[in-house]
Short mmCIF file of C-alpha atoms and ligand atoms in Angstrom, two decimals:
data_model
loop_
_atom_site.label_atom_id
_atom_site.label_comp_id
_atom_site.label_asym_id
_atom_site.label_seq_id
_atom_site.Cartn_x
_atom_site.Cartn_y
_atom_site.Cartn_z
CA UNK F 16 5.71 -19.47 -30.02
CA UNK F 17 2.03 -19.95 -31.05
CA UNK F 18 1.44 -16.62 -31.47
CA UNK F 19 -2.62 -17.39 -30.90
CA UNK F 20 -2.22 -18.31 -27.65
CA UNK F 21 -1.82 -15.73 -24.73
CA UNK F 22 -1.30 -18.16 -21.98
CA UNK F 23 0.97 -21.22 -22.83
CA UNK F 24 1.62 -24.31 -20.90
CA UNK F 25 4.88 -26.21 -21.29
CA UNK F 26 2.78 -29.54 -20.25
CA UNK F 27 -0.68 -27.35 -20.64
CA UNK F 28 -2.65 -24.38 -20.05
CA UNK F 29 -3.82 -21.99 -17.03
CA UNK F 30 -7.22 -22.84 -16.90
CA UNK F 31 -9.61 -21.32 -19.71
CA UNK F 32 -7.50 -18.25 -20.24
CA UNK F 33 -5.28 -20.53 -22.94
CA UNK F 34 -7.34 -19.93 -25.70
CA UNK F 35 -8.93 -16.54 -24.69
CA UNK F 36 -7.35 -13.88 -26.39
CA UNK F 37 -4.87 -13.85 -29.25
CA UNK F 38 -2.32 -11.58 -27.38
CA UNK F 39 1.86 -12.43 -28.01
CA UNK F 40 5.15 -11.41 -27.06
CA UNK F 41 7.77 -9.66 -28.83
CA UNK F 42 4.90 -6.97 -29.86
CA UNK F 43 8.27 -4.80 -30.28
CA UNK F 44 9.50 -6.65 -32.69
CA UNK F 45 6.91 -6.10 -35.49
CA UNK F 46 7.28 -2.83 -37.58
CA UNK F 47 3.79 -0.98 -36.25
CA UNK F 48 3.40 -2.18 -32.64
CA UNK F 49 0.16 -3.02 -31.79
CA UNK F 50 -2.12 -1.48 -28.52
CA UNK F 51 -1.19 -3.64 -25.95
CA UNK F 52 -4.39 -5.91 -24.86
CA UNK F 53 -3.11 -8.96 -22.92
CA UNK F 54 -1.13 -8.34 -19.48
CA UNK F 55 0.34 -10.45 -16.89
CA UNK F 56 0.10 -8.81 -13.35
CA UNK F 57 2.47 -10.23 -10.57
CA UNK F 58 2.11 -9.74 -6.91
CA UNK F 59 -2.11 -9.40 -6.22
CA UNK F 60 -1.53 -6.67 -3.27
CA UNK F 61 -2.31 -3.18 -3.23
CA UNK F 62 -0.74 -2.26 -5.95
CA UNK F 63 -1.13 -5.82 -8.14
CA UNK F 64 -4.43 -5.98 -7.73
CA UNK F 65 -5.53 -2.61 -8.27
CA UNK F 66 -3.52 -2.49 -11.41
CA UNK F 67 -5.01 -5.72 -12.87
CA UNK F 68 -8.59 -4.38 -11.72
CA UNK F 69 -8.00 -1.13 -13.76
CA UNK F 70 -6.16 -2.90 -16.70
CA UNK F 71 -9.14 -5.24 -16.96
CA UNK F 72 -11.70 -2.73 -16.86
CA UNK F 73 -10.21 -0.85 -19.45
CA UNK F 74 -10.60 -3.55 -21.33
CA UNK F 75 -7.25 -5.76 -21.61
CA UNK F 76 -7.01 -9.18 -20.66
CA UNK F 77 -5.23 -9.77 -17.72
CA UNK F 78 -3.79 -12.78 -15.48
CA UNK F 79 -3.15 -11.42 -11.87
CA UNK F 80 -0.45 -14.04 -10.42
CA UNK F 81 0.53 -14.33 -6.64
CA UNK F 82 2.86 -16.54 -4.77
CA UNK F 83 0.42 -16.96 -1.37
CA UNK F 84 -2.77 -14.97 -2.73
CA UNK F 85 -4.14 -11.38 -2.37
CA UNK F 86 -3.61 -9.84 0.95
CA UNK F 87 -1.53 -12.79 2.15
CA UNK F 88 -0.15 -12.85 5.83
CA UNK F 89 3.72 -12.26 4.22
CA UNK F 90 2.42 -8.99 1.94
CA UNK F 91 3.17 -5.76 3.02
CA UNK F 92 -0.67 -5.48 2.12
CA UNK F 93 -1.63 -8.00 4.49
CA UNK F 94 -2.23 -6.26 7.36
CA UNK F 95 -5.64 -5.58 9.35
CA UNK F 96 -5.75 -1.98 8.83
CA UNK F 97 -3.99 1.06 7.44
CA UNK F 98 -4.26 4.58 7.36
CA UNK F 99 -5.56 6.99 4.85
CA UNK F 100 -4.04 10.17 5.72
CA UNK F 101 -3.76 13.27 3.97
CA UNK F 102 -0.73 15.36 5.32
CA UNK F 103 2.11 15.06 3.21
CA UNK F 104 4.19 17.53 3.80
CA UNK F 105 5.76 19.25 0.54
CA UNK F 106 4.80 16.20 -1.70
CA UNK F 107 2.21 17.31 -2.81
CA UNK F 108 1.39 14.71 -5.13
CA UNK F 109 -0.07 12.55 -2.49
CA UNK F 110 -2.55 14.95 -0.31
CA UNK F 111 -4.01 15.19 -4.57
CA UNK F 112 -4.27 11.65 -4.94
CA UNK F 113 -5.43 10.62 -1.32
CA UNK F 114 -8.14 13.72 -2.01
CA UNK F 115 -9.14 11.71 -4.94
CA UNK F 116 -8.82 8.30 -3.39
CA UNK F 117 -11.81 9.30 -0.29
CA UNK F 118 -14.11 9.17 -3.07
CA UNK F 119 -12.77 6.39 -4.76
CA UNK F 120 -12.78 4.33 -1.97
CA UNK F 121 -16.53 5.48 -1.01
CA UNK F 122 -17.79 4.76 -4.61
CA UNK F 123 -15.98 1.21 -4.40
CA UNK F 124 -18.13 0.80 -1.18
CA UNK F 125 -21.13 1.48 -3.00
CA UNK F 126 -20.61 -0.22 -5.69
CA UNK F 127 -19.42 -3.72 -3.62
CA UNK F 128 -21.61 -3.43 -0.88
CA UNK F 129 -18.81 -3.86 1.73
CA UNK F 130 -17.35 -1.33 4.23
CA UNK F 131 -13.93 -0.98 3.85
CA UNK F 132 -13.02 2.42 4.85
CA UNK F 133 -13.87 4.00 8.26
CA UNK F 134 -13.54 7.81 8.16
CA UNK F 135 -12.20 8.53 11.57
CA UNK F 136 -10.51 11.63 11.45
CA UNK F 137 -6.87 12.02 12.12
CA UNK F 138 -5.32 14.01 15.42
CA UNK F 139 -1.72 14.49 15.56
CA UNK F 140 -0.42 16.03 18.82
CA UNK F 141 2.68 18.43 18.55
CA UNK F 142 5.12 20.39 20.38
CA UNK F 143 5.76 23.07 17.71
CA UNK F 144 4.98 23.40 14.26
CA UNK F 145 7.49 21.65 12.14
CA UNK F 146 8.47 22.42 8.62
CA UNK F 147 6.43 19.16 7.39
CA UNK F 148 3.59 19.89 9.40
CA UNK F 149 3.66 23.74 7.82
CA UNK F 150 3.69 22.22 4.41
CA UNK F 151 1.30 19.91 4.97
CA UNK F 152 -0.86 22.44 6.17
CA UNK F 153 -0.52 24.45 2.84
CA UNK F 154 -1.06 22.11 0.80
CA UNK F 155 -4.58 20.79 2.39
CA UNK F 156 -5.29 24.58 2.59
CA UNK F 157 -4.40 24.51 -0.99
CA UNK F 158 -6.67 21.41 -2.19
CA UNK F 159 -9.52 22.40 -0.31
CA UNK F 160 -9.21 20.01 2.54
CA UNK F 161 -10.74 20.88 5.70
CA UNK F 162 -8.12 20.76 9.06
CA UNK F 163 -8.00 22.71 11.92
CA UNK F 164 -5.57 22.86 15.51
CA UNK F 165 -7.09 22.17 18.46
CA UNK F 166 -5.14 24.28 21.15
CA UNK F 167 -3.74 22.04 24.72
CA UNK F 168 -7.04 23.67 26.34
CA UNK F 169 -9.64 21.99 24.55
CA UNK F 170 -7.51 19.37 23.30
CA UNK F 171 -7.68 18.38 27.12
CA UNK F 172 -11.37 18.57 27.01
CA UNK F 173 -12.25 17.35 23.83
CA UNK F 174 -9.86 14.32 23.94
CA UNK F 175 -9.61 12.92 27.88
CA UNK F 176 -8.52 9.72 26.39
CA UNK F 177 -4.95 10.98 25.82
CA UNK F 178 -2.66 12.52 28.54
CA UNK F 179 -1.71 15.53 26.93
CA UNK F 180 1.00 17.13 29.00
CA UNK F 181 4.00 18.58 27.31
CA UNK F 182 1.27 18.49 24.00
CA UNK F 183 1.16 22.28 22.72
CA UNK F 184 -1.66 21.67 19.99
CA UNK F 185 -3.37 18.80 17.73
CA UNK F 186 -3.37 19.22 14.40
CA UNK F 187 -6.96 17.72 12.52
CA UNK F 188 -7.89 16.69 9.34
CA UNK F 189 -11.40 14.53 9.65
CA UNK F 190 -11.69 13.69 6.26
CA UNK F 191 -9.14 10.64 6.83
CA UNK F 192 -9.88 7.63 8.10
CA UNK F 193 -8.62 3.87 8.05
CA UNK F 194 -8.97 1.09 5.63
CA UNK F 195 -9.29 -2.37 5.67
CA UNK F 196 -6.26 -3.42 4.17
CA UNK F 197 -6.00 -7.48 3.64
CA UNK F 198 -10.06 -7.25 3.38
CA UNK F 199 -9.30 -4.21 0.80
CA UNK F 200 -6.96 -6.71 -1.48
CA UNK F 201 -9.62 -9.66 -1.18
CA UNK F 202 -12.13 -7.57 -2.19
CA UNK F 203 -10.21 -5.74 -5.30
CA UNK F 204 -9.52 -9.58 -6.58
CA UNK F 205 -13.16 -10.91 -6.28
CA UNK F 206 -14.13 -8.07 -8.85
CA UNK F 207 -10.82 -8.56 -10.90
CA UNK F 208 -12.39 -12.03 -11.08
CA UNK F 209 -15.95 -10.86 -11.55
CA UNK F 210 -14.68 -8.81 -14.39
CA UNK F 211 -13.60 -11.69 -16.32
CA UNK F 212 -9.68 -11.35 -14.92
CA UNK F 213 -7.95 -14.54 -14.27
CA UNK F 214 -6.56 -14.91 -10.75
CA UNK F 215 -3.42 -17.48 -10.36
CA UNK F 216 -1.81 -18.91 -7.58
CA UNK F 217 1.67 -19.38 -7.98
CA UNK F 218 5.52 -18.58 -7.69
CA UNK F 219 6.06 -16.76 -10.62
CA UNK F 220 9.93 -15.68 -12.55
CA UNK F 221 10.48 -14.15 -15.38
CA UNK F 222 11.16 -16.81 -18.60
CA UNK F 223 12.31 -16.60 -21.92
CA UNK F 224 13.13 -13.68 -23.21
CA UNK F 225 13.74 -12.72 -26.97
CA UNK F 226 15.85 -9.26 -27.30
CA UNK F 227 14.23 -6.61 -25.38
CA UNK F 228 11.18 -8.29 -24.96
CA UNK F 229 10.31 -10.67 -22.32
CA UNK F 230 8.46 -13.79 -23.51
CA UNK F 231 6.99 -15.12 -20.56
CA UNK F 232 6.93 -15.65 -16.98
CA UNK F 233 7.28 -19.34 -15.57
CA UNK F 234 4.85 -20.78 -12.59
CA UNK F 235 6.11 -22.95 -10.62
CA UNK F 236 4.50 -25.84 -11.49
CA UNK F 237 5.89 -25.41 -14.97
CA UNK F 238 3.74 -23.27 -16.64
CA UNK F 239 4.97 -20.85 -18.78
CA UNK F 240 2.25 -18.02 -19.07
CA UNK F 241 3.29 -15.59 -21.77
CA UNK F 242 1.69 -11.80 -22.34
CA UNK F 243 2.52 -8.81 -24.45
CA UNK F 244 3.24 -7.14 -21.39
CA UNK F 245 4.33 -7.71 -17.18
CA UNK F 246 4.04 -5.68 -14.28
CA UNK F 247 5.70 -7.04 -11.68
CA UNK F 248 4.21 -5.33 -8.62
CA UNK F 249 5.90 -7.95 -6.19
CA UNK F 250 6.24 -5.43 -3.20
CA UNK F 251 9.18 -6.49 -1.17
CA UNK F 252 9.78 -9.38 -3.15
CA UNK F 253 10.83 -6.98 -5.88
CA UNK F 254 14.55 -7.50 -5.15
CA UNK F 255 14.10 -11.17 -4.98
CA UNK F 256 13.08 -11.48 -8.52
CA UNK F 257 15.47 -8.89 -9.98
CA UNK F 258 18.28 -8.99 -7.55
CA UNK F 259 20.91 -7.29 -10.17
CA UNK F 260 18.52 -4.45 -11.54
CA UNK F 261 17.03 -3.67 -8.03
CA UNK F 262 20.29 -3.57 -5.70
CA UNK F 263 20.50 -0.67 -3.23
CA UNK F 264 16.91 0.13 -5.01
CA UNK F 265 14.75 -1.36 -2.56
CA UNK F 266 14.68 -2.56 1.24
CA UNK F 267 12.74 -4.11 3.68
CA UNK F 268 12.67 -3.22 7.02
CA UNK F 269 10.46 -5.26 9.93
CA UNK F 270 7.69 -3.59 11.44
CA UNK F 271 5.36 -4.13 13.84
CA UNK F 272 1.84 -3.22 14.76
CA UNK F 273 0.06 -4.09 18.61
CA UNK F 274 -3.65 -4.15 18.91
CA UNK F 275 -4.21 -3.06 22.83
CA UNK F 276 -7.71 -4.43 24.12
CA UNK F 277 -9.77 -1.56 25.46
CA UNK F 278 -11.90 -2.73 29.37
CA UNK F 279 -15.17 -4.32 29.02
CA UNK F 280 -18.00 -1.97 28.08
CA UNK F 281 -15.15 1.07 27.56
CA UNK F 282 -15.80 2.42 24.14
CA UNK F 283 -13.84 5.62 24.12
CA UNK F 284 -10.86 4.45 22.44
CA UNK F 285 -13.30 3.15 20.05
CA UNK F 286 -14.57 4.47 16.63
CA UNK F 287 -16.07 6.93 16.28
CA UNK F 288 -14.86 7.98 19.09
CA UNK F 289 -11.51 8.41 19.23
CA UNK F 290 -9.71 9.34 15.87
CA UNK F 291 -6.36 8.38 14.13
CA UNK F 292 -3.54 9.84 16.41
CA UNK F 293 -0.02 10.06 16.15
CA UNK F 294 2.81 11.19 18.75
CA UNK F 295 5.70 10.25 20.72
CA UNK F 296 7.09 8.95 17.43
CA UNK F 297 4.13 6.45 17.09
CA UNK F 298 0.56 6.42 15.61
CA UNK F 299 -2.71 4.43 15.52
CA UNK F 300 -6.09 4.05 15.08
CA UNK F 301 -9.20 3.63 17.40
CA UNK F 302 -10.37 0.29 18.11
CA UNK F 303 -12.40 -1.17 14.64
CA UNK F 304 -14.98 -3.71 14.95
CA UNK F 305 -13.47 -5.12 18.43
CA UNK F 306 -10.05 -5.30 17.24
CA UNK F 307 -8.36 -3.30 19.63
CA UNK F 308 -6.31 0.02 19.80
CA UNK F 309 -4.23 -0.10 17.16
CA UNK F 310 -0.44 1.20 18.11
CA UNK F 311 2.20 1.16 15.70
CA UNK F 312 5.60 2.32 16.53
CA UNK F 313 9.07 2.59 14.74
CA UNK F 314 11.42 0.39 16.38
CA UNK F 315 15.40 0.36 14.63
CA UNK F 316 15.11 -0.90 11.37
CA UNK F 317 15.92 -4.80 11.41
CA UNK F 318 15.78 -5.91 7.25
CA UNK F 319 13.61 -9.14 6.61
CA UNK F 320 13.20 -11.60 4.03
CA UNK F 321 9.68 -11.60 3.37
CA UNK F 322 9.42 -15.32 2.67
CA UNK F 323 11.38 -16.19 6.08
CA UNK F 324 10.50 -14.21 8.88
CA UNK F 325 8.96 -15.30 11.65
CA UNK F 326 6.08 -12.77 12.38
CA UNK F 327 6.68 -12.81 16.07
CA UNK F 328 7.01 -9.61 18.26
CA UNK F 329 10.08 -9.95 20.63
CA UNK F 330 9.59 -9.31 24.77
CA UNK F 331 11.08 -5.94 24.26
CA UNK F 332 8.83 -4.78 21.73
CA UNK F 333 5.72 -5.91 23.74
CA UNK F 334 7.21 -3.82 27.20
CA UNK F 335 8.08 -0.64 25.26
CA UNK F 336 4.11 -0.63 23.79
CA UNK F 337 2.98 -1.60 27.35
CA UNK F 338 5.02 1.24 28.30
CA UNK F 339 4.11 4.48 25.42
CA UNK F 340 0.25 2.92 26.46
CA UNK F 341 0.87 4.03 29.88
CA UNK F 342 2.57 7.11 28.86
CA UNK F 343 -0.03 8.82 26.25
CA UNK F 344 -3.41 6.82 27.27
CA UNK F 345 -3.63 6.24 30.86
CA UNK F 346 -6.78 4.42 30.63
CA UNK F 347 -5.60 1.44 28.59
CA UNK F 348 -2.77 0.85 30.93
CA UNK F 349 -2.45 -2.34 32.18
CA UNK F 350 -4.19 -3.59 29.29
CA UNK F 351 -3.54 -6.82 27.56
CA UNK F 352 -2.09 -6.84 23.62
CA UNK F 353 -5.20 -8.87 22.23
CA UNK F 354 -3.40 -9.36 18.56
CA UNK F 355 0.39 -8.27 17.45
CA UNK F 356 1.25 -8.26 13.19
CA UNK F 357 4.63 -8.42 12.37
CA UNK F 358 5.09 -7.06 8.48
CA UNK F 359 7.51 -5.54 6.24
CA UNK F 360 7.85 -2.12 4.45
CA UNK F 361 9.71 -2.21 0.81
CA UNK F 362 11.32 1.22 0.80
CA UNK F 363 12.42 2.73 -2.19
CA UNK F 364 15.59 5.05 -1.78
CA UNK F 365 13.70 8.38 -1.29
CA UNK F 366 10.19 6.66 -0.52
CA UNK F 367 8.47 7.79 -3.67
CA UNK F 368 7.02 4.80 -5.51
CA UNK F 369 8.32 3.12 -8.34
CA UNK F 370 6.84 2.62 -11.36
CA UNK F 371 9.02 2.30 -14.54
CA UNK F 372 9.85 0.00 -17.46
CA UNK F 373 12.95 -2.62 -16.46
CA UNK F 374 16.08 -1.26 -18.00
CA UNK F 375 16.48 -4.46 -20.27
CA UNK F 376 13.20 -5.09 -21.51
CA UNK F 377 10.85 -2.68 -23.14
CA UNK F 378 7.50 -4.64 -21.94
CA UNK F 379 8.63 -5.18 -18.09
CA UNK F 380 7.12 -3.01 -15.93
CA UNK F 381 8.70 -2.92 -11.87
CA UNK F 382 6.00 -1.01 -9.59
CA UNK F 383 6.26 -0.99 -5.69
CA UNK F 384 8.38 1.02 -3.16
CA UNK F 385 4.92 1.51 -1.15
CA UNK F 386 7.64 2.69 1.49
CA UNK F 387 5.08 2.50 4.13
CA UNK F 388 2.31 4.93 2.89
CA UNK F 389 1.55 3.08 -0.08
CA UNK F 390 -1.81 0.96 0.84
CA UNK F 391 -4.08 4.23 0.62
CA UNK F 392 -2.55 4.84 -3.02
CA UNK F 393 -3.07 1.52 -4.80
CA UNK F 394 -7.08 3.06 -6.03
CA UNK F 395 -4.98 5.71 -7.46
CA UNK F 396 -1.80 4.72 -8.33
CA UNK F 397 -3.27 1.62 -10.22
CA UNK F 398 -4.92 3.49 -12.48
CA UNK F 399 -1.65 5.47 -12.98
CA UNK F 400 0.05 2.06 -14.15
CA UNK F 401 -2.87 0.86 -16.23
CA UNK F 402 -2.70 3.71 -17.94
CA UNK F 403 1.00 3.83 -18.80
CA UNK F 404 1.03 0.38 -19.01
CA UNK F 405 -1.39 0.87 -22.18
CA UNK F 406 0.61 4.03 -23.03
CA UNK F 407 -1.87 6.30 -22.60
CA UNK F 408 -0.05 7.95 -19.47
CA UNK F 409 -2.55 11.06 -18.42
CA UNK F 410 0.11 12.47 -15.96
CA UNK F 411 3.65 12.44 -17.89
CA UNK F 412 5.10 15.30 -15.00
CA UNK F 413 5.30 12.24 -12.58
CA UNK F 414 7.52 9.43 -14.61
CA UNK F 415 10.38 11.38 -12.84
CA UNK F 416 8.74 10.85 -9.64
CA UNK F 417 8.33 7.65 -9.66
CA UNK F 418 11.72 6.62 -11.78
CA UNK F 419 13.79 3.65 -10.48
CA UNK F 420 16.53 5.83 -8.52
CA UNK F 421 19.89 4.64 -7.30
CA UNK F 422 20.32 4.42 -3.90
CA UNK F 423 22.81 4.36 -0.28
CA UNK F 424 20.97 1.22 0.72
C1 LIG Z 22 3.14 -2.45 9.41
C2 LIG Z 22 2.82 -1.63 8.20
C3 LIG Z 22 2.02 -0.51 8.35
C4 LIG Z 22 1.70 0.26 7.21
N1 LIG Z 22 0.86 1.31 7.37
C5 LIG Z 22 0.39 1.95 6.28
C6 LIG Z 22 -0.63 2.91 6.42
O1 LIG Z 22 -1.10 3.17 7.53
N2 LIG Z 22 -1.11 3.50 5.29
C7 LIG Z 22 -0.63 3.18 4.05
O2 LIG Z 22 -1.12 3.75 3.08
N3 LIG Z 22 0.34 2.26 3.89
C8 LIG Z 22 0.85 1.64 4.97
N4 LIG Z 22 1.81 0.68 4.84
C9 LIG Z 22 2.43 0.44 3.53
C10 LIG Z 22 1.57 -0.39 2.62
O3 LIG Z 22 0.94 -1.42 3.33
C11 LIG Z 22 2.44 -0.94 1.49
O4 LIG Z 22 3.20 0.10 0.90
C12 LIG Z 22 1.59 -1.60 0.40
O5 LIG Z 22 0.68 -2.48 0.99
C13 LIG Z 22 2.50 -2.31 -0.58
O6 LIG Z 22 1.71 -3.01 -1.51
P1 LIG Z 22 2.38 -3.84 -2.70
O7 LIG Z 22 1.26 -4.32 -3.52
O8 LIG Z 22 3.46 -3.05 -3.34
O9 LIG Z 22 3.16 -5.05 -1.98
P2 LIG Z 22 2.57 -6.37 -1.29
O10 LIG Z 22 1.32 -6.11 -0.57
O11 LIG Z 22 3.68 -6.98 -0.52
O12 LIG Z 22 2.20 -7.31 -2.50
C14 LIG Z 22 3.17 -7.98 -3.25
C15 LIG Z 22 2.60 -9.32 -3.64
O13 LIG Z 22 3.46 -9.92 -4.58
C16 LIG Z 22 3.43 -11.30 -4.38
N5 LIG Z 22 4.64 -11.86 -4.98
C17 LIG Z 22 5.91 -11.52 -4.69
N6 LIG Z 22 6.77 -12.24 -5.42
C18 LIG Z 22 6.04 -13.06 -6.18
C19 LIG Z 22 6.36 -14.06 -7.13
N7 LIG Z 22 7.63 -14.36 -7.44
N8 LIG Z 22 5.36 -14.73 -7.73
C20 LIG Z 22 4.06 -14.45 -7.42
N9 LIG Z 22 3.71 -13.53 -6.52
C21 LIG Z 22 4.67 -12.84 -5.91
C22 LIG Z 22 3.37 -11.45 -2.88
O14 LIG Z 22 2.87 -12.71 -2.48
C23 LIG Z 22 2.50 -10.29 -2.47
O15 LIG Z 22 1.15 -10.68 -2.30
C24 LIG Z 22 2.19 -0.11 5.94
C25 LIG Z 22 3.00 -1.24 5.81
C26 LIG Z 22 3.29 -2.00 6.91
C27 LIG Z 22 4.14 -3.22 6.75
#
């Protein structure tokens, strides 16, 4: 291997990156390793491409590959929306990140001139107060974030839009909001790019490895683009790539999300209106930029192949949301289902995340296991990879975490 070059072409080179940097494999190999600089990013969605944005800022050079491109139709990231909440219950780790990630994202804003996160406010409407909703409590009590609980009285009151009977209280926390999501991953890769990162289309595999040490990672169109070090943050597809290591690791189960259109000139399911909102075993968001009420539910779990699938909601699904409209928000019954999405979660075995070195390789890196909550995380949670990636981890306590864990899949 020309140990000058950091990308490699079996018939030529990725574009101008070929001669850019002096990075190699097999880094392990040498008696004093050096600081890894050169990285190879697959999978450009929330996770990907806040990784490679992060690693490239800190200043490594880094090629950010994806099958379909950032915030594709098939990525779990490829949605319209998705929800930054706060609640957590006892894992606490994520009401401290998502605290961190409101200003993150609002500093982002500023800094791209885009508005990608809506701060709507979240309202979810209970019965009784559940152990997760206690410990959720305590730990936004804990980190400072404001919530309150709106009793059925003025819930009633403040909140018409939802018929509240058999609703004891609503729980708030109005610092939360919803974020653009496919918009989101766009945006992350234009300033990946505008950073000097190199963004690749392509179907990527790991290539030739050399002991421990993987070489390179084949395009393809047979390319061979070769790094010190890979992070293959391939969402669902993780499984696909490394079907052996990630067996009963990872799953992907369909899900579905219905955007109800609101009556001419009615703007109360609208934001800022209306808030997030979650019951009956569903949630959603207010109507964004003309979109419609967003409702998703939790049908049974039907497991996908994210390549494959047909992103089509079946005539069940469609008369069970026409039905929970007509249920919780009187007003929108009747109404028509202006858009449907039809995605895929990646679900680790206990729906922490993943984020830990391939057990045969010392320069492989597997991140994902978003498990359906991970879109808000990617600000922080990429700069949690970059970080370890360059072995300067600043939060050792959560490698456990965020281990590879056997599963009952
Ligand atoms: C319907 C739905 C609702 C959700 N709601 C929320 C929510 O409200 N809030 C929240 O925070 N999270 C939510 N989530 C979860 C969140 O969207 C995901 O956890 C997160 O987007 C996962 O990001 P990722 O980067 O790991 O995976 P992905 O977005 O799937 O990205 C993986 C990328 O890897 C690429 N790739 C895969 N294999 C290869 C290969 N061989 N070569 C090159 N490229 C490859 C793919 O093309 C893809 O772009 C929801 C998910 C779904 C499906």
């Amino acid at each position: 291997m020309n140990r000058r070059t950091f990308l490699r072409a079996a018939g030529g080179s990725v574009g101008a990156f070929a001669a850019a940097r002096t990075g190699t494999a097999g880094a392990s190999q040498r008696s004093a390793p050096r600081p890894i600089r050169d990285v190879v990013v697959v999978g450009a969605g929330a996770f990907g491409g806040w990784t490679a944005l992060y690693l490239q800022e800190m200043g490594a050079t880094v090629a950010l590959i994806d099958q379909y491109g950032a915030g594709n139709s098939r990525a779990s990231s490829g949605g319209e929306t998705r929800q930054i909440r706060a609640g957590y219950g006892d894992r606490e780790i994520y009401t401290r990140w998502v605290v961190q990630a409101f200003d993150r994202w609002k500093a982002r804003q500023a800094e791209w001139g885009r508005t990608l996160f809506f701060q709507t406010g979240e309202l979810s409407l209970n019965q009784e107060w559940t152990p997760y909703l206690k410990s959720s409590k305590e730990a936004l009590d804990k980190l400072g974030v404001e919530n309150y609980v709106i009793k059925h009285d003025d819930l009633i009151r403040k909140y018409p839009q939802v018929n509240a009977d058999g609703i004891d209280f609503g729980f708030v926390v109005p610092s939360t909001g919803v974020l653009k999501a496919r918009e989101g991953c766009v945006a992350v890769a234009q300033a990946f790019q505008r950073k000097g990162g190199r963004l690749v289309v392509a179907k990527t595999e790991p290539g030739r490895r050399s002991g421990r040490t993987l070489l390179g990672v084949s395009l393809g169109t047979g390319e061979t683009v070769s790094a010190q070090t890979f992070v293959f943050a391939a969402g669902p597809w993780l499984p696909k790539i490394f079907p052996d290591v990630m067996k009963k690791k990872l799953v992907s189960p369909k899900r579905e999300e219905f955007f109800i259109g609101t009556p001419p000139g009615d703007e109360r399911f609208t934001y800022p209106n209306f808030p997030n909102w979650s019951v009956g075993g569903a949630y959603g968001f207010p109507s964004i930029e003309g979109r419609g009420f967003k409702i998703a539910p939790t049908f049974d779990d039907v497991f996908v192949d994210p390549d494959a699938q047909e992103r089509l909601v079946t005539p069940d699904e469609v008369a069970k949301v026409h039905e929970f409209v007509g249920r919780w928000f009187p007003a929108l019954r009747g109404q028509p289902i202006v858009e449907a999405k039809v995605c895929q979660y990646e679900n680790s075995v206990d729906e922490h995340f993943i984020v830990d070195r391939h057990p045969e390789f010392d320069n492989v890196w597997l991140v994902g296991g978003g498990s359906g909550h991970g879109y808000k995380h990617g600000i922080m949670l990429g700069d949690y990879v970059a970080n370890r990636v360059l072995g300067q981890d600043k939060s050792p306590e959560l490698a456990a975490t965020f281990k590879l864990k056997d599963g009952t899949f």
